[in-house]
Amino acid sequence: MIKKVMSLISIFFAISVITFFLVKLSPGDPAENYLRASHVSITAETLSETRKNLGLNKPLYVQYFSWLGNLVRGDFGTSYTKKIPVIDLVAEAFVPTFQLGIFSFIILIVVAPFLGILSAIKQNTVFDYIIQLFSYICVSIPTFWLGYILIIFFSVSLRILPVSGRGDWKNLVLPCITLVTPLIAQTTFFIRKNILEEMESSHVENAIIRGVSKKNVIINHLLKNTAIPIITVLSSNIMYLLTGSVIIEEIFAWPGIGKLFATAVRTGDFPLIQILLLFFGIMSIVVNEVTQILVKFMDPRLKIKEKMKKEAKHGGVA
């Protein structure tokens, strides 16, 4: 447990270093951005005073440890443009992004496994060819283009779904479809490939020879043995749903993390950019840890291997 905690702390430290220095090395002067957002004329005197007030006149390593110390104390900084704590902006924007992400993920875990399994079971049939063609088309379509096409068709022409904004469930339909479509295609290909590889394994062939029904072969052999890679690829898609929605939220004016990040980059709101990048990094750590726990729970062999390693290590010490 101590090793795990130390590992997480070191990862967080590495992410904070990368986040801070990447933002600092980006073009633009934070002092100018602050003055511009405050509607104050930019002169040599105001720039000098602002750099002093923001601590930008100190060496970079001093600025970093000051920023890190503030993070540890719960002070994440104040937005240049909004003049309010950035943590409040992130907390407010996280709810719409989480809502969009969770509904998209539900669509993904329902549609992609169904299409992937059906395509593998019906290999080299009309169903398989149709699903593969559908997947090739979906994975090749740029998301921004798909979003505008859906708006033109369902909102402008048919007028059955709203164009943009966050309201009732109808506002979720077009953003969710746009966001999840390429993921469905990629995951369908992945599941189909894994099931076909599993079908060629010796234990599946032996089960078929023994007369086991196709239904039992699929449930007891194919799905169980392909569950772990499927869970892994689905969990990796969670980060895309949370962080890859920048373009989608811009297209549909969805007030989430992605739109907030795009606005922060446009306005040069450095404190907000830093906290959002740090947030994305921490979310990656959380998703990765949860995935590892799920994989260990699904595959008891990993627990046995860890136990054997510990026993061997203690035996060696003894």
XYZ file of C-alpha atoms in Angstrom, residues 125-246:
122
model
C -21.965 -13.321 -44.130
C -24.091 -10.360 -45.205
C -24.421 -9.240 -41.562
C -20.647 -9.264 -41.145
C -20.040 -7.272 -44.329
C -22.703 -4.679 -43.419
C -21.299 -4.192 -39.898
C -17.740 -3.906 -41.199
C -18.797 -1.395 -43.857
C -20.678 0.609 -41.238
C -17.613 0.558 -38.963
C -15.239 1.622 -41.745
C -17.492 4.571 -42.600
C -17.944 5.649 -38.966
C -14.249 5.470 -38.105
C -13.364 7.530 -41.200
C -15.830 10.383 -40.641
C -14.360 13.501 -38.962
C -16.367 14.226 -35.837
C -16.786 17.948 -36.560
C -18.160 17.155 -40.029
C -20.548 14.555 -38.606
C -21.757 17.039 -36.004
C -22.616 19.686 -38.584
C -24.317 17.117 -40.842
C -26.499 15.949 -37.946
C -27.388 19.551 -37.104
C -28.334 20.307 -40.717
C -30.460 17.159 -41.047
C -32.169 16.799 -37.648
C -32.236 20.419 -36.465
C -32.441 22.595 -39.576
C -34.326 20.345 -42.023
C -36.503 18.126 -39.816
C -36.567 20.448 -36.775
C -37.000 17.573 -34.345
C -33.880 18.129 -32.212
C -32.361 21.318 -30.768
C -29.267 22.782 -32.403
C -27.221 23.548 -29.298
C -27.236 24.247 -25.584
C -27.963 22.121 -22.530
C -31.574 21.440 -21.681
C -33.595 18.221 -21.576
C -32.705 14.800 -23.017
C -33.189 16.025 -26.602
C -30.131 18.253 -26.267
C -28.051 15.158 -25.497
C -28.941 13.163 -28.615
C -26.831 14.853 -31.294
C -23.714 15.471 -29.140
C -23.773 11.875 -27.865
C -24.118 10.403 -31.364
C -21.333 12.630 -32.693
C -19.022 11.815 -29.789
C -19.561 8.062 -29.622
C -19.808 7.120 -33.324
C -16.049 6.711 -34.021
C -15.613 4.863 -30.710
C -18.354 2.390 -31.643
C -16.565 1.651 -34.909
C -13.143 1.185 -33.276
C -14.488 -0.951 -30.427
C -16.542 -3.093 -32.822
C -13.410 -3.902 -34.827
C -11.499 -4.704 -31.642
C -14.175 -7.017 -30.219
C -14.632 -8.803 -33.558
C -10.880 -9.403 -33.843
C -10.578 -10.762 -30.282
C -13.544 -13.113 -30.621
C -12.298 -14.485 -33.953
C -8.880 -15.139 -32.404
C -10.522 -16.859 -29.457
C -12.604 -19.033 -31.800
C -9.389 -20.482 -33.214
C -8.081 -21.501 -29.780
C -7.849 -25.187 -28.905
C -10.262 -25.156 -25.941
C -13.054 -23.662 -28.100
C -12.445 -26.226 -30.828
C -12.496 -29.020 -28.232
C -15.783 -27.688 -26.829
C -17.342 -27.691 -30.290
C -16.060 -31.237 -30.937
C -17.577 -32.377 -27.627
C -20.939 -31.144 -28.850
C -21.277 -28.077 -26.633
C -24.013 -25.816 -27.959
C -23.033 -22.618 -29.734
C -24.772 -20.562 -27.057
C -22.713 -22.143 -24.256
C -19.503 -21.793 -26.266
C -20.156 -18.070 -26.696
C -21.091 -17.445 -23.046
C -18.672 -19.778 -21.244
C -15.654 -19.571 -23.528
C -15.667 -16.625 -25.912
C -17.146 -13.839 -23.770
C -15.363 -14.781 -20.552
C -11.960 -14.995 -22.196
C -12.383 -11.794 -24.205
C -13.915 -9.799 -21.333
C -10.577 -8.501 -20.026
C -9.295 -6.907 -23.278
C -12.791 -5.548 -23.944
C -12.925 -3.947 -20.473
C -9.465 -2.479 -21.048
C -10.365 -0.868 -24.364
C -13.699 0.403 -23.017
C -12.005 1.994 -20.025
C -9.502 3.722 -22.297
C -12.456 5.229 -24.144
C -13.681 6.837 -20.928
C -10.806 9.326 -21.047
C -11.664 10.193 -24.632
C -15.284 10.802 -23.658
C -14.164 13.135 -20.864
C -11.283 14.931 -22.591
C -11.895 14.412 -26.292
C -15.154 16.294 -26.315
C -13.545 19.705 -26.925
